[in-house]
Short mmCIF file of C-alpha atoms in Angstrom, two decimals:
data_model
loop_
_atom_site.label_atom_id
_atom_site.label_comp_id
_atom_site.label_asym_id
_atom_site.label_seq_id
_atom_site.Cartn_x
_atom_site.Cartn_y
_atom_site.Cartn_z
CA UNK A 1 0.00 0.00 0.00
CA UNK A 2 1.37 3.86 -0.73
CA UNK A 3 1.36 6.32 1.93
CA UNK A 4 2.12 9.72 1.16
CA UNK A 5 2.40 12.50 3.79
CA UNK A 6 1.38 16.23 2.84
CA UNK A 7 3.47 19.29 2.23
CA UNK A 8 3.29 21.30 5.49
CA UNK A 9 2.98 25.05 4.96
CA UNK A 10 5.91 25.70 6.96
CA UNK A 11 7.91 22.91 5.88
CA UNK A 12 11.82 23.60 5.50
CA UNK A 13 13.78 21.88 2.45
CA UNK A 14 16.73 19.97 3.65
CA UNK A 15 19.89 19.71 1.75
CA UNK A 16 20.15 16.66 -0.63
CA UNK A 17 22.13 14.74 1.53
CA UNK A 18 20.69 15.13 4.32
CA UNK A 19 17.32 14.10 2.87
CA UNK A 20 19.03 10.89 1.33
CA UNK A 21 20.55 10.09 4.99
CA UNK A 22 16.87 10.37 6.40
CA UNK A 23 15.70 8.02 3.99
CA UNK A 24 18.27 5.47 4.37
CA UNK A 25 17.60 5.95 7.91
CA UNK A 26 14.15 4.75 7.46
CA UNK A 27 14.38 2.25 5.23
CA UNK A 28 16.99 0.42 7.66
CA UNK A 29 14.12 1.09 10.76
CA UNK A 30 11.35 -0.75 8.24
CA UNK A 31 13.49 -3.43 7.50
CA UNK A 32 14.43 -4.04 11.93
CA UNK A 33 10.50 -3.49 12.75
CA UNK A 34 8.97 -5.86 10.01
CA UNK A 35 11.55 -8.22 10.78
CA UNK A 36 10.01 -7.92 14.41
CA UNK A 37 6.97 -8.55 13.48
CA UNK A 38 5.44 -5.15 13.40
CA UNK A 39 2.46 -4.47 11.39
CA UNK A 40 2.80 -2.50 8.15
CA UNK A 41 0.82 0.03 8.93
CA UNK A 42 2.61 1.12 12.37
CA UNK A 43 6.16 0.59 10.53
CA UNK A 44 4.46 3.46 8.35
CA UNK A 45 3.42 5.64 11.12
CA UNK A 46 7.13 5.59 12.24
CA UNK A 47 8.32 6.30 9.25
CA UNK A 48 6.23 9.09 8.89
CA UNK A 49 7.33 9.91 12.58
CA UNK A 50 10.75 10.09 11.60
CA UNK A 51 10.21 12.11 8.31
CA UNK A 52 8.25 14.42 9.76
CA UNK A 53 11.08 15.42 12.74
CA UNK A 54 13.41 16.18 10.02
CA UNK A 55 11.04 18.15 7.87
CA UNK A 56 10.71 16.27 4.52
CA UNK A 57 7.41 17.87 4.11
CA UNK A 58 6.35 15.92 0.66
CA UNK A 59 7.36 11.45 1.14
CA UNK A 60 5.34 9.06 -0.62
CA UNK A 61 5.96 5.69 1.13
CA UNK A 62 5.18 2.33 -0.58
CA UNK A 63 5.31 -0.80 1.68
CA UNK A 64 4.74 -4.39 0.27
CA UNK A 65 5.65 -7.61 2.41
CA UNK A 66 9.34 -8.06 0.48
CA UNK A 67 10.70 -4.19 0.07
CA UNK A 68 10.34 -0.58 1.02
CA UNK A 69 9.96 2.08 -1.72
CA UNK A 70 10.08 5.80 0.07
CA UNK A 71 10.18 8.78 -1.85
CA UNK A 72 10.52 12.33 -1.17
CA UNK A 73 9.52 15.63 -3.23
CA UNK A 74 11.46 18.59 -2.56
CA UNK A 75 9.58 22.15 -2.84
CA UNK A 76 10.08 23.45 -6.06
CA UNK A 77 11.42 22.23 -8.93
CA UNK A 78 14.20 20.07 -7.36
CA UNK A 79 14.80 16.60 -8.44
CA UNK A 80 13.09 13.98 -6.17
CA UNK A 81 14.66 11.06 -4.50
CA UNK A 82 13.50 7.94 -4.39
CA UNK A 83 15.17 4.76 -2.81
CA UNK A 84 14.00 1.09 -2.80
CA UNK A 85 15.13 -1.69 0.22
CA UNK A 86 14.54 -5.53 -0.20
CA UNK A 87 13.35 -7.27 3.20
CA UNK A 88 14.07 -10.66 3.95
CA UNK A 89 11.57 -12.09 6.99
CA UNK A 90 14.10 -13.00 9.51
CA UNK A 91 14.11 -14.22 13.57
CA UNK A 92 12.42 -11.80 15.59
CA UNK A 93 13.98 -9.23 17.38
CA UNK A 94 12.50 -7.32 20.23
CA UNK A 95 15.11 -5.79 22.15
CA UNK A 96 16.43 -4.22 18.94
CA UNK A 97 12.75 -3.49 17.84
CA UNK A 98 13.13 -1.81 21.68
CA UNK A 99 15.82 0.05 21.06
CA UNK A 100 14.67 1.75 17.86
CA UNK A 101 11.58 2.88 19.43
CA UNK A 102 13.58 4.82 22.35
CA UNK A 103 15.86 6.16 18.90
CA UNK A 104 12.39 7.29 17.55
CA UNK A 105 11.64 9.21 20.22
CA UNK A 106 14.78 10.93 20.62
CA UNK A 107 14.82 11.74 16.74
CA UNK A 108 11.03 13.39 17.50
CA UNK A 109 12.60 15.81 20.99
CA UNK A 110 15.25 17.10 17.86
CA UNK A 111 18.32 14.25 17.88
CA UNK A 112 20.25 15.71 14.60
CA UNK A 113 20.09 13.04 11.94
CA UNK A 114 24.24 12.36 12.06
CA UNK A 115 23.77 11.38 15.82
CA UNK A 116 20.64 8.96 14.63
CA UNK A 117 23.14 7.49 11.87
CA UNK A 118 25.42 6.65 14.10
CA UNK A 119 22.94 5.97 17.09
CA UNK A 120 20.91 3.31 14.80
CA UNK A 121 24.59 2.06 13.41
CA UNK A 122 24.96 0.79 17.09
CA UNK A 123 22.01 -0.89 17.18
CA UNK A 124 21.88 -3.09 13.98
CA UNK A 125 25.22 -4.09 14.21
CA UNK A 126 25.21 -4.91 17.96
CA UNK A 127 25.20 -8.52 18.87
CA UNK A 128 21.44 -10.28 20.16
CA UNK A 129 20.51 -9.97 23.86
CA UNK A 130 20.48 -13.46 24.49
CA UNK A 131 23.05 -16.34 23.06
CA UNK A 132 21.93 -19.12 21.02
CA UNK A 133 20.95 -21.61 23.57
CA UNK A 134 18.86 -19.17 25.56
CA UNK A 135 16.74 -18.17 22.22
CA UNK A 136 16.73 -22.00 21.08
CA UNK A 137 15.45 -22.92 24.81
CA UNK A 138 13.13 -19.93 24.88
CA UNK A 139 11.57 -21.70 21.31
CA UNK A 140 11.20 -24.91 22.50
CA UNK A 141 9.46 -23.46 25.45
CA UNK A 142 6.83 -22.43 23.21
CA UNK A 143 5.94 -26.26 22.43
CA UNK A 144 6.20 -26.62 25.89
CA UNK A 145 3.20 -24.20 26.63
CA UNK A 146 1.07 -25.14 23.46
CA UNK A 147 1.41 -28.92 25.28
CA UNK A 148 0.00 -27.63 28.75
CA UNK A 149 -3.22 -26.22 26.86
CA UNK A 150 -4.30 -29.98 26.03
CA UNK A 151 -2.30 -31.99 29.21
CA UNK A 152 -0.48 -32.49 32.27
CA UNK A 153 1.10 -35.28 31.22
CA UNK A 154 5.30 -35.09 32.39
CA UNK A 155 6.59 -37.23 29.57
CA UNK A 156 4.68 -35.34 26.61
CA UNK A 157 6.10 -32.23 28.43
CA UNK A 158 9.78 -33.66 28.04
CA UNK A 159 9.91 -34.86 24.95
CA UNK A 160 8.33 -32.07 23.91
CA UNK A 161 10.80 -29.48 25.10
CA UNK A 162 13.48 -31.98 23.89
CA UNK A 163 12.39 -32.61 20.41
CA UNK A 164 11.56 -28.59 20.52
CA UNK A 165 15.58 -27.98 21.31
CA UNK A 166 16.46 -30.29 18.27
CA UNK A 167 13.69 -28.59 15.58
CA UNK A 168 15.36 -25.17 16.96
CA UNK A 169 18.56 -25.97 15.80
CA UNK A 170 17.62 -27.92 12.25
CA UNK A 171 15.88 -24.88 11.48
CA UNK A 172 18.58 -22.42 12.07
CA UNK A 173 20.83 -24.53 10.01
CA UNK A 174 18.06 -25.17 7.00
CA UNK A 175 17.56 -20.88 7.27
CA UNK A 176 21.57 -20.93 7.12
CA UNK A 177 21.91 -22.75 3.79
CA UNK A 178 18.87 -20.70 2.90
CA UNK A 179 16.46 -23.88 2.07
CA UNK A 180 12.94 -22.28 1.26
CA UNK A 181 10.50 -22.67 3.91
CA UNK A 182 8.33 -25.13 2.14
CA UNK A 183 11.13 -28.05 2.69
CA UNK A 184 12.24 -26.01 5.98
CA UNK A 185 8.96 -27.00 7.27
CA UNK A 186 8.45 -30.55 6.00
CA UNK A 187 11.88 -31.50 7.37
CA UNK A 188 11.21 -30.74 11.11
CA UNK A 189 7.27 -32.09 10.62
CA UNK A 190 8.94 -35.15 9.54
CA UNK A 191 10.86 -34.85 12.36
CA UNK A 192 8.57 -34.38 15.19
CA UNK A 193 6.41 -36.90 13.75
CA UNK A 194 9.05 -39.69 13.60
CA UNK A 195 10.20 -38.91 17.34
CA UNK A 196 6.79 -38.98 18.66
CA UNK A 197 5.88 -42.59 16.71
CA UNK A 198 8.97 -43.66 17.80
CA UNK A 199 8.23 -42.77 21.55
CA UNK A 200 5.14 -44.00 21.09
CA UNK A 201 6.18 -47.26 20.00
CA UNK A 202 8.74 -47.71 22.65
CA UNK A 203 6.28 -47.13 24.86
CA UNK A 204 4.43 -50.52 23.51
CA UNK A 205 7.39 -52.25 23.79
CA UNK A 206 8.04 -52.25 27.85
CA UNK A 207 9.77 -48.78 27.82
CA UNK A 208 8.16 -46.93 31.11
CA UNK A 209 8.94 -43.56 30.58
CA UNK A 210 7.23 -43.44 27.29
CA UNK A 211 4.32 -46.02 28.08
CA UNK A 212 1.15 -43.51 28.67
CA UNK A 213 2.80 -40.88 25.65
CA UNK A 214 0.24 -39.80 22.95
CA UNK A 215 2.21 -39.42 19.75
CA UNK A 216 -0.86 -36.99 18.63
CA UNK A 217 -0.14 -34.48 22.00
CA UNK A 218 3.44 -34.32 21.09
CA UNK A 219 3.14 -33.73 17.77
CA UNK A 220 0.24 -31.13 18.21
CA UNK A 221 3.24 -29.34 20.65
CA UNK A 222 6.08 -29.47 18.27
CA UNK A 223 4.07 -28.66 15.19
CA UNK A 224 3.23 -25.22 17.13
CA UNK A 225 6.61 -23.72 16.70
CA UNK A 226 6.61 -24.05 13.39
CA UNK A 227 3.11 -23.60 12.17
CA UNK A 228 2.40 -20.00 11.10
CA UNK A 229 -0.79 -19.11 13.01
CA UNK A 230 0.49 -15.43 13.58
CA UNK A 231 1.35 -14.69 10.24
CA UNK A 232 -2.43 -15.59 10.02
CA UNK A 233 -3.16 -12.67 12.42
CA UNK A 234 -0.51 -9.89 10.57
CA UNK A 235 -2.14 -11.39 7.56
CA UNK A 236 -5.81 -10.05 8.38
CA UNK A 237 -4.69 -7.17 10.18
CA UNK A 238 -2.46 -5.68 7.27
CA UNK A 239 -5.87 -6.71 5.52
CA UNK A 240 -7.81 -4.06 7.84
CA UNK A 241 -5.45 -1.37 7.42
CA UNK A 242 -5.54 -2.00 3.60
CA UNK A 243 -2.31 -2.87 3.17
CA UNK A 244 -3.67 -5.82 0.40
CA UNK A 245 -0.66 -6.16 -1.22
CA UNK A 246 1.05 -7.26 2.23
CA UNK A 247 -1.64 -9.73 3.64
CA UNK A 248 -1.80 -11.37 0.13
CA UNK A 249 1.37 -11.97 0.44
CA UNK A 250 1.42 -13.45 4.28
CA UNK A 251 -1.49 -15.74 3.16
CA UNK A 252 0.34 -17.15 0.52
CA UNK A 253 3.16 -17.69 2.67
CA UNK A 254 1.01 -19.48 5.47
CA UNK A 255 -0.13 -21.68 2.84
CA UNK A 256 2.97 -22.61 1.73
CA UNK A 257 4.78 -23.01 5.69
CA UNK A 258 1.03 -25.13 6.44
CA UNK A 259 1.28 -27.62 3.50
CA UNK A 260 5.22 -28.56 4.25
CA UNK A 261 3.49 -29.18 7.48
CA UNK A 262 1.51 -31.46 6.48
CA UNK A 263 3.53 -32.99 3.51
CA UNK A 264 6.32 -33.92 6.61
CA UNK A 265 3.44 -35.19 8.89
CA UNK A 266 1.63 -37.46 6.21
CA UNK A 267 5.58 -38.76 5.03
CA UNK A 268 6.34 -39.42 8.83
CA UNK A 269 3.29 -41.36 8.92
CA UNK A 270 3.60 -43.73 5.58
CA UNK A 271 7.53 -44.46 5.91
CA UNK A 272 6.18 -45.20 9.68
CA UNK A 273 4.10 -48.18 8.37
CA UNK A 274 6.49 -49.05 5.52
CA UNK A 275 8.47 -49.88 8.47
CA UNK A 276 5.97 -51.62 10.49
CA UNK A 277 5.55 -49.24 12.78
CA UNK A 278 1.78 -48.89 13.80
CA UNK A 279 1.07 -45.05 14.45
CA UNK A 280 -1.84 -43.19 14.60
CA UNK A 281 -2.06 -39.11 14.57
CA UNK A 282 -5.20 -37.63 14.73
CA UNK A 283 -6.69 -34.59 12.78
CA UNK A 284 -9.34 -34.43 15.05
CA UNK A 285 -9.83 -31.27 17.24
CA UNK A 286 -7.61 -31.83 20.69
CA UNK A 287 -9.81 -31.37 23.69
CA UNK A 288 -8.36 -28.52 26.43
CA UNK A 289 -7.00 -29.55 29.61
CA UNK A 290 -7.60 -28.61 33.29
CA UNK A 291 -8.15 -24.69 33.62
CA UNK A 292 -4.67 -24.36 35.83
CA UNK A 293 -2.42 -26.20 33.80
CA UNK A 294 -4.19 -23.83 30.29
CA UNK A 295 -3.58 -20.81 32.14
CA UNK A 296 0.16 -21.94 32.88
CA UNK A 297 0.47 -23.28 29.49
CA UNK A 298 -0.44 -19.68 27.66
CA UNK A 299 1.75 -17.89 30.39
CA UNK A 300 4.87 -20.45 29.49
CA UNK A 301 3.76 -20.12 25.57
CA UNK A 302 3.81 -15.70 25.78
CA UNK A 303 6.76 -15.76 27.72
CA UNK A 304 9.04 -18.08 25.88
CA UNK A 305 7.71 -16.53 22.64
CA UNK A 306 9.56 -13.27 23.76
CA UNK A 307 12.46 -14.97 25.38
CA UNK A 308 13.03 -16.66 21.77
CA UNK A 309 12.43 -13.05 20.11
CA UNK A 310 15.35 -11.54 22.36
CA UNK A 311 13.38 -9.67 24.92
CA UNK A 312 14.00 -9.13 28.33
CA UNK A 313 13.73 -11.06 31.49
CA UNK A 314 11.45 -8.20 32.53
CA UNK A 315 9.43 -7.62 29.14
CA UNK A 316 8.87 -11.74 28.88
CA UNK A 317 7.20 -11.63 32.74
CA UNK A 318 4.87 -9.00 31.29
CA UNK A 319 4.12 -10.84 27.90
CA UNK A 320 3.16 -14.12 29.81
CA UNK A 321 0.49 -12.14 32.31
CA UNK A 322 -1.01 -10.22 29.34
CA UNK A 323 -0.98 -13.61 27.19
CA UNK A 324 -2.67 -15.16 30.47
CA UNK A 325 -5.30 -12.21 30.34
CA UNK A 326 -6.09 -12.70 27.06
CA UNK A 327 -6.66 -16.38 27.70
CA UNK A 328 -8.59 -15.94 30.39
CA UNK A 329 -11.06 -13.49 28.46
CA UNK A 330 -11.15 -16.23 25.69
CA UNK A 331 -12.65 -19.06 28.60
CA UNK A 332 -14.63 -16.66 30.22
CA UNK A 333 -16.66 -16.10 27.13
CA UNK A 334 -16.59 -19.29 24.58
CA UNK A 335 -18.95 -21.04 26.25
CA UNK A 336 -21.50 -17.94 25.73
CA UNK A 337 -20.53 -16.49 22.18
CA UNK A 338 -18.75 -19.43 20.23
CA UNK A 339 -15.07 -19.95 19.41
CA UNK A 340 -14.35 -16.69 17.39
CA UNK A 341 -16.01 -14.07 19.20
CA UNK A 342 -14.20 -15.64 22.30
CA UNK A 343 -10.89 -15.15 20.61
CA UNK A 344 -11.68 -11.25 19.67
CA UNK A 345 -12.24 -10.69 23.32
CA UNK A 346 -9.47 -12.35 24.46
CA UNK A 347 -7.66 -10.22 21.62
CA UNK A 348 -9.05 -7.14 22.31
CA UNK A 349 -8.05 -7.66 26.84
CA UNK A 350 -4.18 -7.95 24.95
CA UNK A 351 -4.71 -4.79 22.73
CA UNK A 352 -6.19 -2.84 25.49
CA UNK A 353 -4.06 -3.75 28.39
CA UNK A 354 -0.84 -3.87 26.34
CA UNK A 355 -0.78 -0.10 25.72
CA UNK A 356 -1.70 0.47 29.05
CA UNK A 357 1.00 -1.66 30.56
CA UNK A 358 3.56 0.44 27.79
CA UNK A 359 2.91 3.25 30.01
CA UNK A 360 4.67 1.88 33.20
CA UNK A 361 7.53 -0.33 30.96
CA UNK A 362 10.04 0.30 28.38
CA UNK A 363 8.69 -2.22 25.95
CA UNK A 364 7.22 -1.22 22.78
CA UNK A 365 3.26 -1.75 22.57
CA UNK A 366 3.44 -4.17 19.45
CA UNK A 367 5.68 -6.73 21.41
CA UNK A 368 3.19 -7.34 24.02
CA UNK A 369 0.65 -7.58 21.41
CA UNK A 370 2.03 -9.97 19.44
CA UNK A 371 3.35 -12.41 21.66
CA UNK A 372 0.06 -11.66 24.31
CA UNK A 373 -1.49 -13.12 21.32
CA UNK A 374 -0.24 -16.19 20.36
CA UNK A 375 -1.91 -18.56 22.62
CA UNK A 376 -4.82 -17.93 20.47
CA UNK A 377 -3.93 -17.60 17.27
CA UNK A 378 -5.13 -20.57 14.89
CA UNK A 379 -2.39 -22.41 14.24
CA UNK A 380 -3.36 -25.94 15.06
CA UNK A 381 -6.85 -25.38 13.39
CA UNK A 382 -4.81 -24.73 10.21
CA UNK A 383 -2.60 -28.28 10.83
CA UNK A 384 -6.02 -29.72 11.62
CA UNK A 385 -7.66 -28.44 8.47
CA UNK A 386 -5.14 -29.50 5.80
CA UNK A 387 -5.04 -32.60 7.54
CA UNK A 388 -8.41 -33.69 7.16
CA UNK A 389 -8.37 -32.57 3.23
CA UNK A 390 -5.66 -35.13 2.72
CA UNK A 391 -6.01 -37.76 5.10
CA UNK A 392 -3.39 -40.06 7.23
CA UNK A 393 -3.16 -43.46 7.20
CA UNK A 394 -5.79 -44.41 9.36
CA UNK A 395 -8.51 -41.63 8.33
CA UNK A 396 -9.00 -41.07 4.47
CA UNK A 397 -10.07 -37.09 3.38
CA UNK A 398 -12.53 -35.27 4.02
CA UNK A 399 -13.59 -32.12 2.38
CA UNK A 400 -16.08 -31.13 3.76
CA UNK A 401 -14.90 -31.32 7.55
CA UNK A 402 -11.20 -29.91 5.93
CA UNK A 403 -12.85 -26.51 4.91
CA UNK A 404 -14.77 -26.44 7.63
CA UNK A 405 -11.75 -26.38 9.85
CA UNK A 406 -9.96 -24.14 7.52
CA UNK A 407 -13.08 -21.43 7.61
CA UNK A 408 -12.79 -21.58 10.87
CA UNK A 409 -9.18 -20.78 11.39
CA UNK A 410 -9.75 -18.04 9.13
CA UNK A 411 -13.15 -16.98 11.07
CA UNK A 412 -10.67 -17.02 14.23
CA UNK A 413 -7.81 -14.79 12.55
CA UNK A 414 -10.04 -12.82 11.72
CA UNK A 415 -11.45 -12.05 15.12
CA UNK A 416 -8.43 -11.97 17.17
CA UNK A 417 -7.11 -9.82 14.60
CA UNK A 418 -9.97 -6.94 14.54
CA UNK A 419 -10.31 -7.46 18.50
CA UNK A 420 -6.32 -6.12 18.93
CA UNK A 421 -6.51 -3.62 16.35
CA UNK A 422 -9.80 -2.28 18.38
CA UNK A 423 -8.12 -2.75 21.63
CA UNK A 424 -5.44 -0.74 20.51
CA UNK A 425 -7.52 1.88 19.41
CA UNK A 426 -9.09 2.45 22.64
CA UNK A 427 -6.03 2.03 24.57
CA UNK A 428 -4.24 4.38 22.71
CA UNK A 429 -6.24 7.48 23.51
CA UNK A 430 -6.43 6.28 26.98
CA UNK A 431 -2.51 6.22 27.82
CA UNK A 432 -2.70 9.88 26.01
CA UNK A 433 -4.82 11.33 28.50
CA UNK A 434 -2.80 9.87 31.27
CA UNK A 435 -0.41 11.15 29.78
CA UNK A 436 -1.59 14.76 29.73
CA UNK A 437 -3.06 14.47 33.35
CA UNK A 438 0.69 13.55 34.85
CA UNK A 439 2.30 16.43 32.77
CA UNK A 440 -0.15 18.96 34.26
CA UNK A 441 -0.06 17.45 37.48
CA UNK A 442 3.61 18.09 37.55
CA UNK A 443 3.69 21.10 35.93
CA UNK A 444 1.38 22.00 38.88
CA UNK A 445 3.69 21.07 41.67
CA UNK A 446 6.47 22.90 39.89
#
């Protein structure tokens, strides 16, 4: 979608390379914040933010899910600029994505553009918050807390978090030798599957540890660090904003992550029986667990999800109580209004509370959002639906129940997606007025 901001009546006209470094400037920001997981119409607000402190009075910004067009008008009949940046969807980053929005607001109090060069300089090249093991530990944590949704059960929890640790690490080394995500995502499926039939059958065999494990539980864990349930959710907000060009794109892209999904479950499953292995995975909806163990579960799944995006010890604490509010809004209403309105409310507690909770915290609003969020985003409805179009061994296709499933997800998406964006929209007016009621209060004292 193009943005373009208007020619202010008292707009300056900056020097040609200064113009060019603001530009470059923002381009680099776009390129950190999407990579974050930022929506694309806040990575446009900033940029407008940033424009607008330095005075480029006429920028046309054009923002599509692989590269950042900006272009800027001089007054008069000076020659334009316009400069293009490719994006590549990388690992998360929120302590960076942190750190740019404290540069933001310095480079909106009057930070000269040289001093944001070198300030943002410091920030891209600086090394993550947290080393390997602690992000790889902090992903398979997220398995972890999609498990203790659906059970209690110690061994499903172990081999979960180990089998998490080892998908970590293949991926990183399949993103390293740049293998597209279609195979990325069939390898580890294949994977998880394999280690959970193999469990399972060891289990049959006399093996005590392993004798009560469901290999369906285990893969329903693993599968949830890799399935792309919140590009489902950017997808349909982008979609609200009308950014179309954007969410096309992420939908696209969720197709293609869900079907090597499925393509690695379904070949787990058939070399499984080639080998005379008897395995059974279900596509049929997993039923919750006890209320204690779902609220732990989506305060382990929020808070690893930011541990494994590089955010603080502090910021991950607050992600797992707002993901824990958000689930809580989702059971207290599901049984009343059906599965998707229950999701928007939980969404819109996360929005809402988020942007109050930015007041009292150095973390940026769309981090707590995001990962507040993800113990309800659809991701196993969309392994559930593309399994039942295709089938397993044991359960031939079904259409009909497949796009039911899939509608569904979507229906889902759809309303945690508008329920954020709304909380957000009251929350942000909110933490404005507080805002304006502590200034005069102070102002008063003074």
């Amino acid at each position: 979608m193009a943005v373009s901001q208007p020619v202010p009546s008292d707009a300056g006209v900056p020097d040609p390379a200064t113009a060019r470094k603001v530009l470059l400037v923002c381009l680099q920001v776009a390129d950190l914040l999407l990579d974050a997981g930022m929506s694309a119409n806040d990575v446009v607000v900033v940029l407008l933010r940033i424009t607008h402190a330095y005075r480029l009075g006429s920028v046309h910004i054009d923002l599509t899910y692989t590269a950042v067009t900006m272009s800027y008008y001089p007054q008069g009949y000076a020659a334009p600029l316009t400069i293009l940046r490719v994006v590549q969807p990388g690992r998360p980053d929120y302590d960076k994505a942190r750190r740019v929005d404290d540069l933001v607001h310095r480079i909106t109090r009057g930070l000269p553009i040289d001093a944001a060069v070198r300030d943002f300089d410091d920030i891209w090249y600086s090394r993550r918050r947290h080393p390997w093991w602690v992000s790889m530990v902090g992903n398979a944590g997220v398995g972890v807390g999609a498990t203790l949704l659906f059970t209690t059960s110690w061994q499903v929890v172990v081999v979960t978090f180990l089998l998490g640790c080892f998908v970590d690490r293949l991926v990183d080394r399949l993103d390293e030798r740049r293998v597209p995500p279609l195979f990325s995502q069939a390898a580890s499926a294949l994977l998880i599957t394999l280690v959970a039939v193999g469990a399972s059958a060891a289990g049959r065999h006399g093996i005590p540890l392993v004798a009560v494990l469901d290999p369906t539980l285990v893969v329903v864990g693993g599968i949830v660090m890799l399935v792309a349930g919140m590009l489902v959710v950017g997808a349909v907000q982008d979609a609200i904003d009308q950014f179309y060009v954007t969410a096309s794109a992420r939908l696209l892209e969720v197709a293609m992550r869900t079907a090597g999904i499925v393509v690695g479950i379904v070949g787990a499953l058939h070399l499984a029986n080639v080998l005379g292995i008897g395995a059974h995975v279900s596509a049929d909806p997993v039923a919750l667990g006890p209320v204690p163990a779902q609220l732990l579960g989506a305060f382990v799944l929020s808070a690893c999800w930011a541990i494994y995006g590089q955010a603080g010890w502090v910021a991950a604490l607050l992600t797992g109580a707002v993901g824990v509010l958000g689930w809580v809004g989702y059971l207290a209403t599901v049984a009343t209004v059906g599965e998707v309105p229950a999701n928007a409310v939980g969404a819109l507690l996360v929005g809402f509370v988020s942007w109050l909770a930015v007041r009292r915290s150095s973390v940026p609003s769309f981090t707590l959002v995001q990962a507040g969020l993800l113990p309800l985003v659809p991701g196993l409805a969309l392994y559930e639906g593309l399994l039942q179009l295709v089938g397993t061994q044991d359960t031939p296709g079904n259409t009909a129940a497949g796009e039911a499933t899939l509608g569904l997800a979507l229906g889902v998406a759809l309303g945690i997606a508008g329920g954020a964006t709304l909380g957000t929209y009251l929350g942000r007016p909110v933490v404005s007025q507080m805002r304006r009621i502590r200034d005069v209060t102070r102002a008063r004292r003074s």
